[in-house]
Coordinates of C-alpha atoms in Angstrom, one line a residue:
M1040 CA -3.4 -8.2 19.3
T1041 CA -0.4 -7.4 18.7
K1042 CA 1.8 -4.0 20.6
I1043 CA 5.1 -2.9 19.5
F1044 CA 7.5 -2.1 22.2
D1045 CA 7.7 0.6 23.7
D1046 CA 11.7 1.2 22.6
D1047 CA 10.5 0.4 19.2
L1048 CA 10.1 3.5 17.7
D1049 CA 13.2 5.6 19.4
A1050 CA 15.5 5.1 16.9
E1051 CA 16.0 6.2 13.5
F1052 CA 14.2 4.6 10.4
G1053 CA 16.8 2.5 9.2
T1054 CA 17.2 0.9 12.6
R1055 CA 13.6 0.5 13.9
A1056 CA 13.5 -1.5 9.2
I1057 CA 15.8 -4.4 11.3
H1058 CA 15.3 -3.9 14.2
A1059 CA 12.0 -2.7 15.6
G1060 CA 9.6 -5.4 17.0
Q1061 CA 11.2 -8.3 17.3
R1062 CA 14.4 -9.6 19.2
P1063 CA 16.8 -12.4 18.6
D1064 CA 14.9 -16.1 19.6
P1065 CA 15.1 -16.5 23.9
L1066 CA 16.2 -20.9 22.8
S1067 CA 19.1 -20.2 20.0
G1068 CA 19.5 -17.1 19.8
A1069 CA 19.0 -16.8 16.3
I1070 CA 18.6 -13.3 14.6
M1071 CA 16.4 -14.0 12.6
T1072 CA 12.7 -14.0 13.7
P1073 CA 12.0 -18.2 13.5
I1074 CA 9.3 -19.6 11.8
Y1075 CA 6.4 -20.7 14.0
Q1076 CA 4.7 -23.9 10.8
T1077 CA 2.0 -24.4 13.3
S1078 CA -1.3 -24.6 13.9
T1079 CA -2.2 -24.7 17.3
Y1080 CA -0.2 -24.7 21.3
V1081 CA 0.9 -27.4 23.4
Q1082 CA -1.4 -25.5 26.9
E1083 CA 0.6 -25.8 30.0
A1084 CA -2.4 -27.0 31.9
L1085 CA -6.3 -26.6 31.4
G1086 CA -6.9 -22.2 31.1
E1087 CA -3.6 -21.5 31.1
N1088 CA -1.0 -21.6 28.0
K1089 CA 2.0 -19.5 27.0
G1090 CA -0.4 -16.4 24.9
Y1091 CA -1.3 -18.2 22.4
E1092 CA -3.5 -20.8 21.6
Y1093 CA -3.7 -21.2 17.9
A1094 CA -2.4 -20.0 14.8
R1095 CA -5.6 -18.6 14.2
G1096 CA -5.4 -15.7 16.3
R1097 CA -2.0 -15.5 17.3
N1098 CA 0.6 -16.8 15.1
P1099 CA 5.0 -15.3 16.9
T1100 CA 6.2 -15.0 13.1
R1101 CA 3.2 -12.9 12.9
E1102 CA 3.5 -11.1 15.2
A1103 CA 7.1 -9.9 14.2
L1104 CA 6.3 -8.3 10.8
E1105 CA 3.1 -6.4 12.7
R1106 CA 5.1 -4.8 15.4
N1107 CA 8.1 -4.3 12.3
I1108 CA 5.6 -2.3 10.2
A1109 CA 4.5 -0.2 12.6
A1110 CA 6.7 0.5 13.8
L1111 CA 8.1 2.3 10.4
E1112 CA 4.0 3.6 10.4
G1113 CA 4.5 5.8 14.0
V1114 CA 2.4 2.8 15.6
R1115 CA 1.2 0.6 18.1
Y1116 CA -0.2 -1.7 16.2
G1117 CA -0.7 -3.4 14.0
F1118 CA -3.1 -7.0 11.5
A1119 CA -1.2 -8.8 9.5
F1120 CA -3.7 -9.8 6.2
S1121 CA -3.1 -12.9 4.1
S1122 CA -3.9 -9.9 1.4
G1123 CA -4.1 -6.1 0.9
M1124 CA -7.5 -7.4 -0.1
G1125 CA -7.9 -8.9 3.0
A1126 CA -6.6 -6.0 4.6
I1127 CA -8.6 -3.8 3.3
D1128 CA -12.6 -6.5 3.0
S1129 CA -11.6 -6.4 6.8
I1130 CA -11.4 -2.9 7.4
M1131 CA -14.8 -2.0 6.0
K1132 CA -16.3 -5.4 8.9
L1133 CA -15.3 -2.6 11.0
V1134 CA -18.8 -0.8 9.9
S1135 CA -22.2 -2.3 9.0
A1136 CA -24.8 -2.4 6.4
G1137 CA -26.5 1.5 5.7
D1138 CA -22.7 3.3 6.7
H1139 CA -21.4 5.7 4.3
F1140 CA -18.5 6.2 2.7
V1141 CA -16.8 9.2 0.7
V1142 CA -13.7 7.4 -2.2
G1143 CA -11.4 8.7 -3.6
E1144 CA -12.2 7.8 -7.3
N1145 CA -9.1 7.1 -8.3
V1146 CA -8.6 3.9 -6.2
Y1147 CA -7.5 0.0 -7.6
G1148 CA -9.6 -1.8 -9.7
G1149 CA -9.8 -4.3 -7.0
T1150 CA -10.5 -1.5 -4.0
F1151 CA -13.3 -0.6 -5.5
R1152 CA -14.7 -4.2 -7.4
L1153 CA -15.3 -5.2 -4.0
F1154 CA -16.7 -1.6 -2.7
D1155 CA -18.8 -1.8 -5.7
K1156 CA -19.6 -5.0 -7.0
I1157 CA -19.2 -7.3 -3.0
L1158 CA -19.7 -4.4 -0.1
S1159 CA -22.6 -2.3 -2.4
R1160 CA -24.9 -5.0 -2.5
M1161 CA -25.2 -5.6 1.8
G1162 CA -26.3 -2.2 2.4
M1163 CA -22.7 -0.1 2.1
T1164 CA -22.8 3.2 -0.7
F1165 CA -20.0 4.7 -1.6
S1166 CA -19.6 8.4 -3.4
Y1167 CA -16.4 8.4 -5.8
V1168 CA -14.8 11.8 -5.5
D1169 CA -12.8 13.1 -7.7
T1170 CA -10.5 14.4 -3.8
R1171 CA -8.0 16.0 -5.1
D1172 CA -10.1 18.9 -4.0
V1173 CA -11.1 18.7 -1.2
N1174 CA -13.5 20.5 -1.2
R1175 CA -15.2 17.9 -3.2
I1176 CA -15.0 15.4 0.6
A1177 CA -16.1 18.1 2.4
E1178 CA -19.8 17.8 -0.1
A1179 CA -19.6 14.3 -0.9
M1180 CA -19.8 13.7 3.5
R1181 CA -23.8 13.1 4.8
P1182 CA -25.3 11.8 8.3
N1183 CA -23.7 8.4 7.7
T1184 CA -20.3 8.1 6.4
K1185 CA -18.2 6.9 8.6
A1186 CA -14.7 6.5 6.7
V1187 CA -13.4 8.9 3.7
L1188 CA -10.6 6.4 2.3
V1189 CA -7.6 7.3 0.0
E1190 CA -4.9 6.2 -2.1
T1191 CA -2.2 9.1 -2.8
P1192 CA -0.4 8.6 -4.7
T1193 CA -2.8 7.0 -6.5
N1194 CA -2.8 3.5 -8.8
P1195 CA -1.8 4.0 -11.8
L1196 CA -2.8 7.9 -12.2
M1197 CA -0.2 9.0 -9.5
R1198 CA -2.9 12.5 -8.3
L1199 CA -2.1 13.5 -4.7
T1200 CA -4.7 14.3 -1.9
D1201 CA -4.1 16.5 0.5
L1202 CA -4.1 13.8 3.9
E1203 CA -4.0 16.9 6.8
A1204 CA -7.1 19.1 4.9
A1205 CA -8.6 15.3 4.6
A1206 CA -8.3 14.6 7.5
E1207 CA -9.5 18.1 9.1
A1208 CA -12.8 17.2 6.3
A1209 CA -12.9 13.6 7.5
H1210 CA -13.1 14.4 10.9
A1211 CA -15.2 17.3 10.7
G1212 CA -18.3 15.0 9.2
G1213 CA -17.6 12.2 12.7
A1214 CA -15.5 10.4 9.6
L1215 CA -12.7 7.7 9.7
L1216 CA -9.7 8.3 7.6
I1217 CA -8.6 5.2 6.3
V1218 CA -5.7 5.2 3.9
D1219 CA -3.7 3.0 1.5
N1220 CA -0.3 4.1 1.7
T1221 CA 1.0 0.7 -0.6
F1222 CA 2.5 3.3 -3.2
A1223 CA 4.7 6.1 -1.1
T1224 CA 5.4 3.1 2.6
P1225 CA 6.7 4.5 5.8
Y1226 CA 9.7 5.7 4.1
F1227 CA 8.1 8.5 1.7
Q1228 CA 4.4 9.3 3.4
R1229 CA 3.6 9.3 6.8
P1230 CA 0.0 9.9 7.4
F1231 CA -0.8 9.3 11.0
E1232 CA 1.0 12.4 11.3
L1233 CA -0.9 13.9 8.8
G1234 CA -3.7 13.2 10.4
A1235 CA -5.0 9.5 9.3
D1236 CA -7.5 7.2 11.6
I1237 CA -6.6 3.5 10.1
V1238 CA -3.2 2.5 6.8
W1239 CA -3.5 -0.1 4.9
H1240 CA -1.0 -1.8 2.4
S1241 CA -0.8 -4.5 0.6
T1242 CA 2.3 -5.8 1.9
T1243 CA 3.3 -7.9 -0.5
K1244 CA 4.7 -4.9 -3.3
Y1245 CA 7.8 -2.0 -2.1
L1246 CA 7.4 -3.6 2.4
N1247 CA 8.6 -7.3 0.9
G1248 CA 9.8 -5.7 -2.0
H1249 CA 10.8 -9.8 -3.7
S1250 CA 8.1 -10.4 -5.6
D1251 CA 7.2 -13.6 -3.3
M1252 CA 4.7 -14.3 -1.0
V1253 CA 0.9 -11.7 -1.4
G1254 CA 0.3 -10.2 2.3
G1255 CA -1.8 -7.0 3.3
I1256 CA -1.4 -5.0 7.2
V1257 CA -3.8 -2.6 8.3
L1258 CA -2.4 -0.3 11.5
V1259 CA -4.1 1.2 14.1
N1260 CA -2.8 3.4 17.3
D1261 CA -6.5 3.4 19.3
D1262 CA -7.5 0.6 20.5
D1263 CA -11.1 0.5 20.0
L1264 CA -9.8 0.4 17.2
A1265 CA -7.2 -2.8 17.7
A1266 CA -10.0 -4.9 19.9
R1267 CA -12.1 -4.6 17.0
L1268 CA -9.9 -5.7 14.5
Q1269 CA -8.1 -8.4 16.5
F1270 CA -11.5 -9.9 16.3
I1271 CA -12.0 -9.5 13.1
L1272 CA -9.1 -10.9 12.3
N1273 CA -9.6 -13.8 14.2
A1274 CA -13.0 -14.4 13.5
S1275 CA -12.7 -13.5 10.3
G1276 CA -9.0 -15.8 9.8
A1277 CA -8.1 -13.8 6.5
V1278 CA -4.6 -14.6 7.5
P1279 CA -1.1 -14.8 6.5
G1280 CA 0.8 -18.1 6.6
P1281 CA 3.6 -17.9 8.5
M1282 CA 6.6 -18.2 6.0
D1283 CA 4.8 -14.8 4.0
A1284 CA 5.0 -12.9 6.8
W1285 CA 8.7 -14.3 8.0
L1286 CA 9.1 -12.8 3.9
A1287 CA 7.4 -9.7 4.8
L1288 CA 9.5 -9.6 7.5
R1289 CA 12.8 -10.1 6.0
G1290 CA 12.2 -7.8 3.3
T1291 CA 11.7 -4.6 5.8
K1292 CA 15.2 -4.6 6.8
T1293 CA 16.3 -3.1 3.4
L1294 CA 13.4 -1.0 3.0
H1295 CA 14.7 2.3 3.0
L1296 CA 18.2 1.2 1.0
R1297 CA 15.5 -0.1 -1.4
M1298 CA 12.6 2.7 -1.8
Q1299 CA 16.3 5.0 -2.3
R1300 CA 16.9 3.7 -5.3
H1301 CA 13.3 3.1 -6.3
D1302 CA 13.2 6.6 -6.0
E1303 CA 16.6 7.9 -8.0
N1304 CA 15.3 5.5 -10.3
G1305 CA 12.1 6.6 -10.6
R1306 CA 13.2 10.9 -10.9
T1307 CA 16.5 9.8 -13.6
I1308 CA 13.2 7.9 -15.8
A1309 CA 10.6 10.2 -15.3
A1310 CA 12.6 13.2 -16.0
W1311 CA 14.2 11.1 -19.2
L1312 CA 10.8 10.3 -20.3
A1313 CA 9.1 13.4 -19.6
E1314 CA 11.7 14.6 -22.3
H1315 CA 11.3 11.8 -24.8
M1316 CA 7.7 11.9 -24.6
G1317 CA 6.4 15.1 -23.4
E1318 CA 5.1 16.0 -19.8
T1319 CA 2.2 16.0 -20.1
N1320 CA 2.1 12.2 -21.0
V1321 CA 4.0 11.7 -18.5
F1322 CA 2.2 11.1 -14.7
Y1323 CA 5.0 10.8 -11.9
P1324 CA 4.8 13.3 -8.9
G1325 CA 8.0 13.9 -9.0
L1326 CA 8.3 16.3 -12.2
P1327 CA 7.9 19.7 -11.5
S1328 CA 5.6 20.4 -14.7
H1329 CA 3.1 17.7 -12.1
P1330 CA 0.1 19.5 -10.9
Q1331 CA 0.7 18.8 -8.2
Y1332 CA 4.5 18.9 -7.5
E1333 CA 4.5 21.2 -5.2
L1334 CA 2.2 19.3 -2.5
A1335 CA 4.2 15.9 -2.7
A1336 CA 6.9 18.0 -2.2
R1337 CA 5.2 18.6 1.0
Q1338 CA 3.7 15.5 2.5
M1339 CA 6.3 12.4 1.2
R1340 CA 9.6 12.5 2.1
G1341 CA 10.7 11.0 -1.9
F1342 CA 8.3 9.7 -4.6
G1343 CA 9.2 6.5 -5.7
G1344 CA 9.7 4.5 -8.2
M1345 CA 5.5 3.8 -9.7
I1346 CA 5.3 5.8 -13.3
S1347 CA 2.1 6.1 -16.0
V1348 CA 2.5 7.6 -19.3
E1349 CA 0.7 8.1 -21.7
T1350 CA 1.5 6.5 -25.7
G1351 CA -1.5 7.3 -27.2
S1352 CA -2.9 3.9 -27.9
Q1353 CA -3.9 0.5 -27.8
E1354 CA -1.7 -0.5 -30.8
R1355 CA 1.4 2.1 -29.8
A1356 CA 1.5 -0.1 -25.2
A1357 CA 1.3 -3.1 -26.8
Q1358 CA 4.5 -1.4 -29.0
V1359 CA 6.1 -0.5 -26.0
L1360 CA 4.8 -3.7 -23.9
G1361 CA 6.9 -6.2 -26.3
R1362 CA 9.7 -5.0 -26.7
V1363 CA 11.4 -5.2 -22.9
R1364 CA 13.6 -6.9 -21.9
V1365 CA 14.5 -5.7 -18.9
F1366 CA 11.4 -4.1 -17.9
S1367 CA 8.9 -6.5 -17.1
L1368 CA 5.4 -6.8 -18.6
A1369 CA 3.0 -8.3 -15.2
E1370 CA 0.9 -7.3 -12.9
S1371 CA 1.6 -6.2 -9.4
L1372 CA 5.1 -3.8 -8.5
G1373 CA 7.5 -2.9 -6.0
G1374 CA 9.5 -5.1 -6.6
V1375 CA 13.6 -4.7 -6.3
E1376 CA 12.6 -6.0 -10.9
S1377 CA 11.6 -2.9 -13.1
L1378 CA 7.8 -4.4 -14.5
I1379 CA 5.6 -2.8 -17.3
S1380 CA 2.5 -3.0 -17.4
H1381 CA -1.1 -2.6 -19.2
P1382 CA -3.5 -0.8 -16.7
A1383 CA -6.9 -0.9 -18.6
S1384 CA -6.5 -4.0 -19.1
M1385 CA -4.2 -6.0 -16.1
T1386 CA -5.1 -3.7 -12.7
H1387 CA -8.3 -1.7 -13.9
A1388 CA -10.4 -4.6 -15.7
S1389 CA -13.0 -5.2 -13.7
V1390 CA -13.8 -0.8 -14.0
E1391 CA -15.8 -0.4 -16.4
L1392 CA -14.7 1.2 -20.5
D1393 CA -17.2 4.4 -19.5
R1394 CA -15.4 4.5 -16.3
R1395 CA -11.4 3.9 -17.2
T1396 CA -12.8 6.8 -20.2
A1397 CA -14.0 9.3 -17.3
L1398 CA -10.3 8.7 -15.2
G1399 CA -8.0 9.0 -18.1
I1400 CA -6.8 5.8 -17.7
T1401 CA -6.8 4.8 -21.5
P1402 CA -6.4 1.8 -23.6
G1403 CA -2.7 3.3 -23.9
L1404 CA -1.4 4.3 -21.4
I1405 CA 0.8 2.3 -19.7
R1406 CA 2.2 2.3 -15.9
L1407 CA 6.2 1.7 -14.7
S1408 CA 7.4 0.8 -11.2
C1409 CA 11.2 0.8 -11.5
G1410 CA 13.5 -1.6 -9.5
V1411 CA 16.7 -1.2 -8.0
E1412 CA 18.6 -2.4 -11.4
D1413 CA 22.1 -0.3 -12.8
V1414 CA 19.2 3.2 -14.2
G1415 CA 21.4 3.2 -17.6
D1416 CA 19.2 -0.6 -19.0
L1417 CA 16.8 0.7 -17.3
L1418 CA 16.8 4.1 -20.0
A1419 CA 18.4 1.8 -22.9
D1420 CA 15.5 -1.0 -22.7
L1421 CA 13.0 2.0 -23.0
E1422 CA 14.5 3.7 -25.8
Q1423 CA 15.3 0.5 -27.8
A1424 CA 11.3 -0.3 -26.7
I1425 CA 10.7 3.1 -27.7
A1426 CA 11.6 3.4 -30.5

């Protein structure tokens, strides 16, 4: 298993982002961790090796990434996977048929699809609740509940869960709290400090930040959970290649810089949209009009660049999506370039229509991932698209 170096938690965030979990290459002195593009490792003798046997189990490039992100989240162990869905699928292998889970009703569409279309056929049961109200978490707990699983902020409605209260509710029922921290990143939100037991990310998004790889990562601080996840990682094999691990590690070095700019642009664009589209039509936790603004200000150190907007109809949404020029119509998020998408037909297309409607994921809803371009150009692009 990949445990961080003992001194990786002593520095400030930006220093950890650049240095944690990696040391200059002992062979050449290379400042960047090499891409160990190998499938196997030569044994020194029967039963003797340098700690590496087969690359599915361990790879030095992947381990540097795992140590780095673990240090950013403030924990000891990280496990990198081939995608964010590979990460959550591997987390779910910690449990068994017959186990129950309380899940935030507005989780990412792919997470809902995994639970509803695959794991439910294998004997697991799921109760979807509005985790904005922690009392609903407590009411949904059962004797066989193994975990409470939440996203905060949610995709795409930007709803928040009070993580400290959710942890108390989960632990009172003998369950774990599992948090998808993809939108906020460890730069803006530290779930372990609020009681989380497991945190995962799609490293494809902000951690990588350059839209050039797909990956996921799971973080834990508990020795037993770490040992079990290492076994699952090796047994199931949903691991990233060394090039993808290297690209994500390259990305985390600028995470603190990029997140500051995403946040600046997000706040400015959200305020502009609220003025032009109406406050109730703009979903952004950094707006004082957001119903959970005070929780966001308390739980997060920034609000990021994710914004959703209700345009009123699919025709209106299509007009905006078809006229943008700096924003690009594409799935995914968190890259340096600004993206715009249509959740109902893209990220949440696998969610049934009646469920989408009940949640508020309407045909007129669009989602913006504000990049790090000059904000004046982004505003001008939106102005001409919305006009």
